[in-house]
Amino acid sequence: MVNVAVIGLGKMGLSHFSIINAHHDVKVVGVCDSSGYVLDILGKYTGVDTYGDMGKMLDAADVQAAVISTPSKFHAPMVRTCLERGIHVFCEKPFCLDPADSVQFARLAGQKGLVTQVGYHNRHVGTFRELKRILDSGALGRVTHVLAEAYGPVVLKPKGSTWRSKKEEGGGALYDYAAHPVDLLTWYFGRPDAVSGTVLGQVFSAETEDEVFTTLKWPSGLSGQLSVSWSDESQRKMTTRISVWGTNGKIYADRQELQVYLRDAASAPDGYGPGWTVRYTTELTDEVDFYVRGEEYSAQLDTWVKRIGGQSVAGAADFAEAAITDEVLYAIANGADAGVHTVAVGTGAAVVRPAAPTSFGARLRERLRSLAARAKR
Amino acid sequence: MDRLLFGDNQFFGVNHMSEEKARAQAMRFQSLDAIMSVLDAAHGAGVTTFMCTTHDRIADVADRVRADPARYGKQTFYPCMPYAHKYANAMADAGMFGAIKQFLQDEGFLDAAMRSGKSFARKDIEGIITLLVDAEMKMFQGLRTPVVFLQNVVVDFLLGMGFTEAFRIFAQHVATRYDAEPGFITMNMPRLLDALNSVGIENPIVCSNINKIGFRMSGGIDSYLDALNNRKFRAVAMSVFASGAIAPEEAIEWVTSLPNIESIVFGASSRANIEATAGLVEKYWAARS
């Protein structure tokens, strides 16, 4: 039995509370939020112990593990407090807004033997997991290009502001939406070494981006493109898609379906022949013990709880892996200036290499700009 | 309840196998006439109960049915509430209370209630639930709604939290205000039965996935079969074809062989498929008795 606390009771926090509270190997020993209203209702109707302050909860309750699903800017201080107290942590995505924190916490958790995980639930979607298995088998040959997309209907009109609409608090389509396909990319292919051609477009929001488009390059020569919008009303809900091209074929995956085309299936896993093979989520999804809103949400928490039980410190989407995703997000966030940005390892500092001007006019404008910048300094 | 209930996933781009197919269906059913012609086909095949979400577009279907009582005299609705995506998307955008507020007609009520703070929380969760139910039921005014379902995403969310009092409030309100029986859709059927019994809801109508391959039967197919054999409840089977993963005849033969199944809910987009399913159910249901 693991004693778990749930910190932050917004949309994701309540969902996590419901799922983990139903877990046979978990006892929820406290929930914590700044909204007294939500706490009063939960306390009264579910009987859970409620706290308005995380520190008080950690002092009062015997917490072995914590689910943190507060607005993104609070992740770093709360994760630090939990790790320092020797508490295993499941943190909602994105992990930390400053990748230097991410790297530091990954190290700290490793030193203390704590089991960590970030809420990248797509890693527990049957089709995306199968895509990983096929890529790892090498069946696609040399992978040349990947397109990662996410679209959904979140911001469809100009509106009042919440933390999700404030960039400095980790709001915006980059951290809220693009984080998912970016994490799939780093899971599949590791850390890219550069991002370029970034567009952070505004459709309706005043303070943050609604669209993210960028080009990624990996050391292997693999190129990737990211195309994300949370202002796409044609989607019923968030839709994530991955298309991968290789010398031996192509793979397309979304939450429901995996379509694989192979020229030569000699090195493919069982069940994949030459030409098209289509597999569906109905056959690729493992059953969960308790279902609220998609197997992947249950599976990710179950995985974390089982890892705690087995003291399995390294695991999928642990802090060390999530830190790589944070580094890429950081490079994209700071890269909307047409420059080529190196994805820095471990430090979070993105190095900007200005794009080389191509025409005489452009070179002249560039020269004038740099002179002006120097004059300002 | 009828043996066969007609579902509505196909009309709204819900397909558990393929996003491509879901989008094609959403395009095909863009026009109300396209929806009505499929509903008419179901009606013609004797499937006169429409188990539908409280999607905005169902309001248009309800208008058509109301406008032609001679034609739709037998048409029955089993509303399933809420259409969760509109709340989920709104929650990400406006927060939980912003979302609720957005969907409540009577904003004055909630504003006043929010101001009174904790007393509101202590006294009137019942008020919020019943108001939300009333807002969703508005589109069915004057139509026959003998069973009103709570959608699985809400049922299972409450079930996980142990917020079982909400089930009692929902059941009571549906019975007293709409003279209807409460129904509960779930992906965790055996566990839900325990929770419903614990708040005094006896012999409940419970709709859950019941299919030969155990797709989305959480806790395992054996626990479902055990519940069907040993628990007192009125089972409605959905996803009997597991989104097309099981051949129709095999699927129907298996599900009709189980004890205690009162109804099967299915979706289809063509007259031929509706009639084929109705024919299979006729054949195998007769064989079981």
XYZ file of C-alpha atoms in Angstrom:
666
model
C 0.000 0.000 0.000
C 1.343 3.427 -0.959
C 0.173 6.561 0.858
C -0.464 9.196 -1.816
C -1.276 12.909 -1.603
C -2.835 14.826 -4.484
C -1.617 18.416 -4.810
C -3.674 20.698 -7.056
C -7.301 19.908 -7.871
C -7.961 21.472 -11.256
C -9.100 19.477 -14.249
C -6.136 17.085 -14.243
C -5.820 16.934 -10.465
C -9.416 15.841 -9.970
C -9.027 13.271 -12.718
C -5.841 11.916 -11.085
C -7.554 11.878 -7.687
C -10.446 9.826 -9.070
C -8.167 7.312 -10.780
C -5.614 6.880 -8.022
C -8.225 6.830 -5.266
C -9.716 3.757 -6.982
C -6.334 2.014 -7.139
C -6.214 -1.112 -4.975
C -2.635 -0.503 -3.811
C -3.072 3.169 -2.906
C -4.463 5.050 0.036
C -5.064 8.749 -0.611
C -4.016 10.366 2.672
C -4.714 13.963 1.703
C -5.609 16.395 -1.046
C -4.470 19.976 -1.245
C -5.634 23.008 -3.210
C -5.904 26.754 -2.834
C -9.654 26.647 -3.481
C -11.538 26.195 -0.231
C -14.677 25.576 -2.240
C -13.359 22.459 -3.977
C -11.826 21.217 -0.706
C -15.075 21.624 1.206
C -17.050 19.674 -1.373
C -14.488 16.872 -1.607
C -14.075 16.670 2.140
C -17.775 16.515 2.726
C -18.736 14.077 -0.019
C -15.713 11.793 -0.352
C -14.368 11.877 3.193
C -10.801 12.590 2.056
C -8.606 14.729 4.340
C -8.224 18.173 2.799
C -5.547 20.825 3.188
C -5.199 24.396 1.956
C -1.407 24.320 2.354
C 1.005 21.735 0.995
C 3.544 22.106 3.798
C 0.903 21.538 6.456
C -0.335 18.469 4.622
C 3.150 16.995 4.354
C 3.691 17.665 8.084
C 0.385 16.183 9.144
C -0.133 13.212 6.863
C 2.155 10.239 6.282
C 2.796 10.956 2.601
C 5.037 8.540 0.691
C 4.182 9.725 -2.801
C 2.606 12.837 -4.300
C 0.715 13.653 -7.471
C 1.422 17.284 -8.402
C -1.046 18.844 -10.827
C -0.867 22.529 -10.040
C -0.401 25.279 -12.648
C 2.987 24.720 -14.322
C 4.886 27.567 -12.641
C 4.360 25.909 -9.242
C 5.805 22.572 -10.340
C 9.428 23.432 -9.565
C 9.057 24.648 -5.955
C 6.585 21.899 -5.076
C 8.604 19.119 -6.675
C 11.692 20.370 -4.813
C 9.882 20.308 -1.467
C 8.572 16.797 -2.068
C 11.912 15.386 -3.203
C 13.733 16.963 -0.264
C 11.265 15.249 2.058
C 11.924 11.910 0.363
C 8.557 11.707 -1.393
C 8.088 9.942 -4.755
C 6.589 12.354 -7.301
C 4.225 12.128 -10.240
C 4.133 15.587 -11.829
C 1.725 16.790 -14.497
C 3.240 17.953 -17.770
C 5.095 20.116 -18.649
C 7.588 19.172 -15.927
C 9.481 22.447 -15.258
C 9.492 25.688 -17.205
C 13.226 26.102 -16.586
C 15.046 22.983 -17.802
C 17.852 23.678 -15.319
C 15.337 22.769 -12.579
C 14.291 19.661 -14.495
C 17.860 18.403 -14.724
C 18.581 19.203 -11.101
C 15.461 17.371 -9.865
C 16.223 14.352 -12.024
C 19.637 14.168 -10.359
C 18.226 14.717 -6.861
C 15.554 12.038 -7.320
C 18.193 9.622 -8.570
C 20.440 10.309 -5.558
C 17.567 9.771 -3.149
C 16.232 6.695 -4.926
C 12.832 8.305 -5.529
C 10.477 7.159 -8.261
C 9.421 9.999 -10.524
C 7.189 10.313 -13.554
C 5.678 13.104 -15.646
C 2.139 12.933 -17.035
C 2.977 12.192 -20.653
C 0.035 9.837 -21.026
C 0.533 9.289 -24.768
C 3.361 6.926 -23.865
C 0.650 4.642 -22.517
C -1.519 4.786 -25.638
C -1.377 1.381 -27.374
C -0.764 2.748 -30.873
C 2.014 5.142 -29.859
C 3.682 2.414 -27.820
C 3.507 0.027 -30.769
C 5.050 2.708 -32.984
C 7.982 2.856 -30.543
C 8.338 -0.928 -30.684
C 8.468 -0.920 -34.488
C 10.966 1.961 -34.586
C 13.197 0.187 -32.067
C 13.084 -2.967 -34.194
C 14.684 -1.033 -37.030
C 11.971 -2.198 -39.424
C 11.608 1.251 -40.951
C 15.237 1.341 -42.058
C 16.967 4.689 -41.659
C 14.374 7.148 -40.395
C 14.529 10.357 -42.423
C 11.617 12.530 -41.328
C 8.910 12.750 -38.701
C 5.826 14.928 -38.537
C 4.256 15.373 -35.104
C 0.869 17.044 -34.893
C -1.665 17.970 -32.220
C -4.895 19.825 -32.807
C -7.861 20.574 -30.616
C -10.633 23.006 -29.717
C -9.438 24.753 -26.532
C -9.222 28.452 -27.349
C -11.869 29.382 -29.899
C -12.408 33.025 -29.074
C -10.713 35.942 -27.332
C -11.464 35.605 -23.653
C -10.647 36.330 -20.051
C -7.400 35.119 -18.634
C -6.511 32.107 -16.508
C -3.041 30.696 -15.846
C -3.388 28.716 -19.075
C -3.429 31.988 -21.006
C -0.303 33.404 -19.343
C 3.001 32.550 -20.892
C 5.101 33.109 -17.794
C 2.908 30.655 -15.870
C 3.375 27.906 -18.416
C 0.202 28.596 -20.332
C -0.146 28.600 -24.097
C -0.354 25.972 -26.773
C 3.366 25.165 -26.522
C 3.367 23.922 -22.929
C -0.226 22.783 -22.873
C -0.522 21.034 -26.242
C 2.819 20.811 -28.060
C 4.424 19.249 -24.981
C 2.669 15.980 -25.857
C 3.915 15.491 -29.424
C 7.356 16.858 -28.420
C 7.580 14.247 -25.685
C 6.678 11.519 -28.182
C 9.476 12.805 -30.422
C 12.093 12.744 -27.654
C 10.843 9.313 -26.552
C 11.186 7.926 -30.062
C 14.321 9.682 -31.229
C 16.079 11.212 -28.227
C 17.211 14.815 -27.959
C 17.218 16.873 -31.158
C 20.196 19.200 -31.362
C 18.522 22.172 -33.035
C 15.196 23.847 -33.656
C 14.609 26.460 -36.333
C 11.898 28.234 -38.253
C 9.752 28.468 -35.170
C 6.382 30.181 -35.443
C 4.446 30.841 -32.265
C 1.215 32.100 -33.777
C -1.654 33.872 -32.108
C -5.151 33.119 -33.297
C -7.307 34.407 -30.447
C -5.064 34.758 -27.401
C -3.536 38.097 -26.469
C -0.870 36.935 -24.040
C 0.293 33.656 -25.458
C 0.496 31.474 -28.566
C -2.345 29.372 -29.966
C -0.227 27.714 -32.664
C 3.254 26.200 -32.681
C 5.164 25.282 -35.826
C 8.836 24.414 -35.840
C 11.527 22.345 -37.507
C 13.756 20.020 -35.502
C 17.049 18.404 -36.413
C 18.624 15.371 -34.752
C 22.345 14.541 -34.755
C 21.597 11.486 -36.937
C 20.391 13.785 -39.705
C 16.744 13.009 -39.000
C 14.513 16.035 -39.495
C 11.178 16.650 -37.869
C 8.321 19.055 -38.016
C 5.917 20.002 -35.328
C 2.483 21.389 -36.145
C 0.206 22.253 -33.252
C -2.937 24.326 -32.742
C -5.348 24.432 -29.853
C -7.666 26.717 -31.805
C -8.923 24.090 -34.259
C -12.673 23.858 -33.893
C -12.950 21.029 -36.419
C -11.559 18.641 -33.825
C -13.948 17.098 -31.316
C -11.145 16.769 -28.749
C -7.366 16.838 -28.698
C -5.974 14.751 -31.534
C -2.322 13.762 -31.662
C -0.764 12.245 -34.791
C 2.687 11.012 -35.679
C 3.894 10.238 -39.211
C 7.350 8.736 -39.700
C 9.151 8.181 -42.992
C 12.097 5.839 -43.363
C 14.074 4.202 -46.130
C 11.941 1.081 -45.777
C 8.470 2.590 -45.441
C 6.166 4.809 -43.477
C 4.197 4.653 -40.234
C 1.207 6.735 -39.246
C -0.230 6.642 -35.742
C -3.000 8.370 -33.857
C -4.762 7.363 -30.675
C -7.016 4.866 -32.457
C -5.066 3.460 -35.301
C -1.603 2.426 -36.477
C -0.954 2.216 -40.210
C 2.344 0.690 -41.244
C 3.686 0.468 -44.787
C 6.832 -1.610 -45.228
C 8.689 -2.281 -48.445
C 10.521 -5.236 -46.983
C 9.284 -6.881 -43.786
C 12.283 -9.102 -43.094
C 13.291 -7.258 -39.918
C 9.739 -6.310 -38.864
C 8.111 -7.639 -35.688
C 5.680 -10.565 -36.031
C 2.393 -9.626 -37.600
C 3.833 -7.067 -40.018
C 4.197 -8.019 -43.659
C 5.228 -6.141 -46.764
C 2.762 -3.416 -47.801
C 0.144 -2.084 -45.422
C -0.604 -3.435 -41.960
C -3.292 -1.637 -39.965
C -3.764 -2.245 -36.270
C -6.345 -0.727 -33.973
C -6.442 0.453 -30.399
C -8.949 -2.316 -29.604
C -6.183 -4.910 -30.025
C -3.213 -2.798 -28.893
C -4.648 -1.503 -25.609
C -4.047 -3.342 -22.367
C -6.998 -3.560 -20.040
C -6.895 -1.327 -16.970
C -8.336 -2.077 -13.589
C -10.267 1.175 -13.332
C -11.223 3.403 -16.250
C -12.258 7.046 -16.105
C -11.310 8.775 -19.350
C -9.011 6.657 -21.464
C -6.840 3.691 -20.537
C -3.685 5.778 -20.775
C -4.579 7.972 -17.792
C -5.125 4.916 -15.601
C -2.112 3.094 -17.012
C 0.342 5.929 -16.330
C -0.612 6.160 -12.646
C -0.675 2.383 -12.302
C 2.807 2.243 -13.838
C 4.098 4.810 -11.353
C 2.534 3.019 -8.365
C 3.991 -0.309 -9.521
C 7.415 1.303 -10.020
C 7.258 2.637 -6.447
C 6.389 -0.856 -5.215
C 9.332 -2.307 -7.147
C 11.682 0.591 -6.247
C 12.264 1.014 -9.946
C 13.914 4.426 -9.999
C 14.456 4.704 -13.761
C 11.412 4.391 -15.975
C 9.485 5.784 -18.911
C 8.806 9.526 -18.628
C 10.807 9.798 -15.421
C 12.288 13.207 -14.568
C 15.462 12.507 -16.538
C 13.483 11.792 -19.709
C 11.024 14.625 -19.124
C 13.982 17.012 -18.717
C 14.914 16.375 -22.348
C 11.401 17.297 -23.428
C 11.659 20.432 -21.274
C 14.920 21.386 -22.982
C 13.273 21.139 -26.391
C 10.206 23.112 -25.249
C 12.498 25.777 -23.855
C 14.400 26.038 -27.136
C 11.105 26.374 -29.036
C 9.752 28.939 -26.557
C 12.829 31.090 -27.042
C 13.202 30.426 -30.723
C 10.521 32.393 -32.508
C 13.012 34.732 -34.165
C 13.896 32.773 -37.316
C 17.292 31.854 -35.866
C 18.595 28.336 -35.540
C 18.582 27.354 -31.863
C 20.852 24.755 -30.422
C 19.119 22.507 -27.892
C 21.471 22.781 -24.956
C 22.123 19.748 -22.811
C 21.449 20.025 -19.131
C 21.696 23.753 -18.715
C 18.494 24.969 -20.247
C 20.343 27.755 -22.034
C 19.445 27.841 -25.694
C 22.208 29.188 -27.886
C 21.013 31.339 -30.745
C 22.795 31.166 -34.038
C 21.209 33.805 -36.265
C 20.020 32.544 -39.608
C 22.474 33.403 -42.376
C 21.086 36.213 -44.530
C 20.801 35.139 -48.153
C 20.324 38.222 -50.363
C 22.344 41.454 -50.452
C 19.345 43.405 -49.086
C 18.924 40.940 -46.276
C 22.632 41.050 -45.478
C 22.482 44.832 -45.395
C 19.446 44.856 -43.115
C 21.153 42.329 -40.883
C 24.287 44.506 -40.745
C 22.240 47.599 -39.848
C 20.365 45.622 -37.171
C 23.555 44.422 -35.528
C 25.046 47.920 -35.614
C 21.897 49.302 -34.026
C 21.983 46.594 -31.374
C 25.622 47.355 -30.634
C 24.832 51.076 -30.380
C 22.077 50.310 -27.836
C 24.502 48.383 -25.673
C -36.823 -1.082 -22.090
C -36.760 -2.398 -25.649
C -34.285 -5.116 -26.573
C -32.592 -2.849 -29.057
C -31.734 0.790 -28.471
C -30.269 3.019 -31.149
C -27.116 4.924 -30.203
C -25.735 8.153 -31.636
C -21.913 7.908 -31.672
C -21.897 7.564 -35.454
C -23.548 10.970 -35.846
C -20.929 12.940 -33.940
C -17.605 11.697 -35.153
C -17.107 9.149 -32.393
C -15.473 5.999 -33.630
C -13.248 3.968 -31.352
C -11.306 2.423 -34.252
C -10.470 5.181 -36.677
C -10.209 8.950 -36.577
C -10.439 8.994 -40.345
C -13.726 7.118 -40.286
C -14.990 9.298 -37.468
C -14.291 12.423 -39.496
C -15.955 10.973 -42.591
C -19.025 10.220 -40.490
C -19.044 13.696 -38.976
C -19.027 15.092 -42.517
C -21.744 12.764 -43.717
C -23.998 13.669 -40.802
C -23.378 17.367 -41.111
C -26.948 17.779 -42.295
C -29.876 17.078 -40.035
C -31.621 15.340 -42.925
C -28.852 12.743 -43.057
C -29.305 12.040 -39.338
C -33.078 11.904 -39.646
C -32.980 9.472 -42.542
C -30.917 7.006 -40.475
C -33.202 7.498 -37.481
C -36.162 6.892 -39.761
C -34.556 3.676 -40.943
C -34.162 2.582 -37.324
C -37.761 3.553 -36.668
C -38.813 1.507 -39.697
C -36.939 -1.507 -38.354
C -38.843 -1.216 -35.083
C -35.949 0.374 -33.171
C -37.832 3.343 -31.760
C -35.706 4.221 -28.737
C -32.900 6.675 -29.400
C -30.231 6.650 -26.696
C -28.488 9.943 -27.331
C -26.047 12.361 -25.760
C -27.181 15.866 -24.992
C -25.121 17.203 -27.884
C -26.376 20.546 -29.230
C -27.410 18.908 -32.476
C -29.764 16.491 -30.722
C -31.881 19.549 -29.934
C -32.544 19.798 -33.689
C -33.530 16.126 -33.825
C -35.877 16.710 -30.900
C -37.449 19.653 -32.750
C -38.139 17.478 -35.802
C -39.732 14.760 -33.708
C -41.867 17.243 -31.796
C -43.008 18.809 -35.061
C -44.352 15.550 -36.478
C -46.174 13.627 -33.748
C -48.093 11.519 -36.255
C -44.919 10.142 -37.762
C -42.912 9.847 -34.554
C -45.653 8.721 -32.203
C -43.544 5.833 -30.933
C -40.242 7.707 -30.741
C -38.650 7.479 -27.332
C -35.495 9.228 -26.127
C -33.036 8.033 -23.492
C -30.979 11.185 -22.898
C -27.366 10.573 -21.813
C -25.895 13.559 -20.054
C -23.763 15.518 -20.200
C -22.051 15.713 -23.588
C -18.755 15.762 -21.746
C -16.390 17.249 -24.303
C -18.077 20.600 -24.218
C -17.418 20.715 -20.466
C -13.905 19.296 -20.697
C -12.805 21.755 -23.362
C -14.478 24.598 -21.499
C -12.817 23.531 -18.243
C -9.354 23.797 -19.748
C -10.350 27.217 -21.022
C -12.358 28.707 -18.184
C -11.773 26.502 -15.144
C -14.333 24.246 -13.488
C -16.678 26.908 -12.239
C -16.290 29.021 -15.330
C -17.365 26.017 -17.366
C -20.372 25.236 -15.191
C -21.323 28.874 -15.274
C -21.035 28.961 -19.029
C -23.541 26.146 -19.366
C -26.038 27.262 -16.816
C -28.755 29.427 -18.231
C -29.469 31.105 -14.967
C -26.159 32.781 -14.253
C -27.615 34.883 -11.518
C -28.058 31.776 -9.421
C -24.462 30.729 -9.567
C -23.058 34.197 -9.076
C -25.132 34.603 -5.965
C -24.185 31.175 -4.801
C -20.466 31.699 -5.402
C -20.627 34.840 -3.318
C -22.112 33.008 -0.387
C -19.023 30.793 -0.471
C -18.811 28.002 1.986
C -22.474 27.867 2.909
C -23.139 27.222 -0.742
C -20.668 24.384 -0.745
C -22.101 22.891 2.404
C -25.736 23.170 1.522
C -26.345 23.039 -2.149
C -24.283 20.583 -4.182
C -27.721 19.139 -4.790
C -28.740 22.458 -6.295
C -25.833 22.436 -8.754
C -26.429 18.858 -9.888
C -30.155 19.315 -10.362
C -29.644 22.598 -12.224
C -27.177 20.952 -14.583
C -29.606 18.094 -15.208
C -32.402 20.552 -15.925
C -30.223 22.504 -18.351
C -29.425 19.302 -20.268
C -33.052 18.118 -20.247
C -34.423 21.319 -21.709
C -34.113 20.104 -25.297
C -36.359 17.107 -24.616
C -39.316 19.074 -23.312
C -42.602 17.442 -24.340
C -40.917 14.239 -25.549
C -40.960 10.786 -24.024
C -37.855 10.258 -21.838
C -38.603 7.267 -19.600
C -34.932 6.628 -18.802
C -32.287 9.311 -18.265
C -28.642 8.233 -18.219
C -25.604 9.780 -16.616
C -22.628 9.466 -18.992
C -19.726 7.194 -18.142
C -17.094 9.921 -17.939
C -19.042 11.566 -15.111
C -20.181 8.321 -13.485
C -16.677 6.858 -13.398
C -15.084 10.134 -12.298
C -17.489 10.305 -9.331
C -17.098 6.574 -8.673
C -13.319 6.854 -8.423
C -13.529 9.750 -5.984
C -16.117 7.945 -3.886
C -18.552 10.803 -4.538
C -21.483 8.382 -4.462
C -23.946 10.844 -2.984
C -24.133 12.435 -6.438
C -25.648 9.207 -7.805
C -28.423 9.385 -5.233
C -29.109 13.048 -6.007
C -29.220 12.350 -9.749
C -31.495 9.314 -9.345
C -33.887 11.128 -7.088
C -34.115 14.219 -9.272
C -34.665 12.246 -12.478
C -37.421 10.256 -10.794
C -39.246 13.137 -9.168
C -38.835 15.873 -11.754
C -39.011 13.812 -14.971
C -40.880 10.726 -13.803
C -38.043 8.771 -15.354
C -35.808 5.920 -14.283
C -32.182 6.803 -13.695
C -29.597 4.972 -15.755
C -25.834 4.863 -15.327
C -23.243 4.319 -18.050
C -19.890 3.009 -16.843
C -16.644 1.376 -17.862
C -16.385 -0.177 -14.376
C -19.647 -2.045 -14.044
C -19.030 -4.403 -11.104
C -17.625 -1.610 -8.938
C -20.440 0.749 -9.846
C -23.031 -1.796 -8.715
C -21.496 -1.741 -5.237
C -21.504 2.059 -5.151
C -25.132 2.327 -6.309
C -26.259 -0.211 -3.743
C -24.387 1.700 -1.035
C -26.569 4.777 -1.603
C -29.769 2.768 -1.754
C -30.273 2.548 -5.525
C -31.699 -0.938 -5.966
C -31.957 -2.878 -9.219
C -30.366 -0.033 -11.206
C -30.245 0.305 -14.971
C -26.545 0.068 -15.803
C -25.110 0.354 -19.307
C -21.584 -0.902 -19.908
C -19.361 -2.425 -22.559
C -20.175 -6.116 -22.852
C -18.366 -7.845 -25.688
C -16.709 -11.140 -26.383
C -13.152 -9.765 -26.446
C -13.470 -7.881 -23.154
C -12.775 -4.504 -24.753
C -13.046 -1.749 -22.153
C -14.548 -4.036 -19.515
C -12.394 -2.727 -16.670
C -11.660 -5.118 -13.887
C -11.831 -7.953 -16.385
C -14.463 -9.824 -18.364
C -14.799 -12.457 -15.632
C -15.904 -9.877 -13.078
C -18.564 -8.718 -15.557
C -19.830 -12.246 -16.183
C -19.923 -12.814 -12.447
C -22.013 -9.653 -11.999
C -24.418 -10.693 -14.758
C -24.869 -14.060 -13.103
C -25.120 -12.964 -9.511
C -26.098 -9.304 -9.136
C -29.526 -7.735 -9.281
C -29.494 -5.012 -11.931
C -30.874 -4.258 -15.374
C -28.000 -4.572 -17.823
C -27.730 -2.635 -21.056
C -24.892 -3.881 -23.261
C -22.967 -1.403 -25.389
C -19.939 -1.808 -27.643
C -21.026 -5.410 -28.299
C -19.089 -5.366 -31.596
C -16.054 -3.794 -29.862
C -15.953 -1.060 -32.516
C -15.985 -3.611 -35.305
C -13.327 -5.922 -33.889
C -15.866 -8.773 -33.617
C -17.947 -10.079 -36.545
C -21.615 -9.068 -36.099
C -23.148 -12.527 -35.878
C -20.499 -13.815 -33.486
C -20.914 -10.693 -31.330
C -24.699 -10.907 -31.089
C -24.746 -14.656 -30.562
C -22.351 -14.286 -27.634
C -24.015 -11.325 -25.933
C -27.545 -12.735 -26.214
C -26.325 -15.959 -24.628
C -25.504 -14.093 -21.392
C -27.953 -13.957 -18.501
C -29.658 -10.767 -17.381
C -29.086 -8.612 -20.487
C -32.182 -6.477 -20.883
C -31.135 -4.314 -23.839
C -28.421 -3.837 -26.405
C -27.479 -0.371 -27.638
C -25.854 -0.172 -31.048
C -24.970 2.433 -33.634
C -25.214 2.137 -37.402
C -25.149 4.482 -40.355
C -27.178 2.573 -42.918
C -30.564 0.944 -43.227
C -28.902 -2.336 -44.222
C -26.756 -2.442 -41.066
C -29.672 -1.519 -38.825
C -31.846 -4.237 -40.323
C -29.036 -6.782 -40.186
C -28.452 -6.110 -36.476
C -32.176 -6.166 -35.720
C -32.425 -9.484 -37.613
C -29.528 -11.027 -35.664
C -30.943 -9.945 -32.333
C -34.350 -11.319 -33.304
C -32.805 -14.662 -34.268
C -30.573 -15.155 -31.237
C -32.811 -13.602 -28.619
C -35.593 -15.969 -29.641
C -33.144 -18.855 -29.389
C -32.207 -17.982 -25.821
C -35.703 -18.210 -24.340
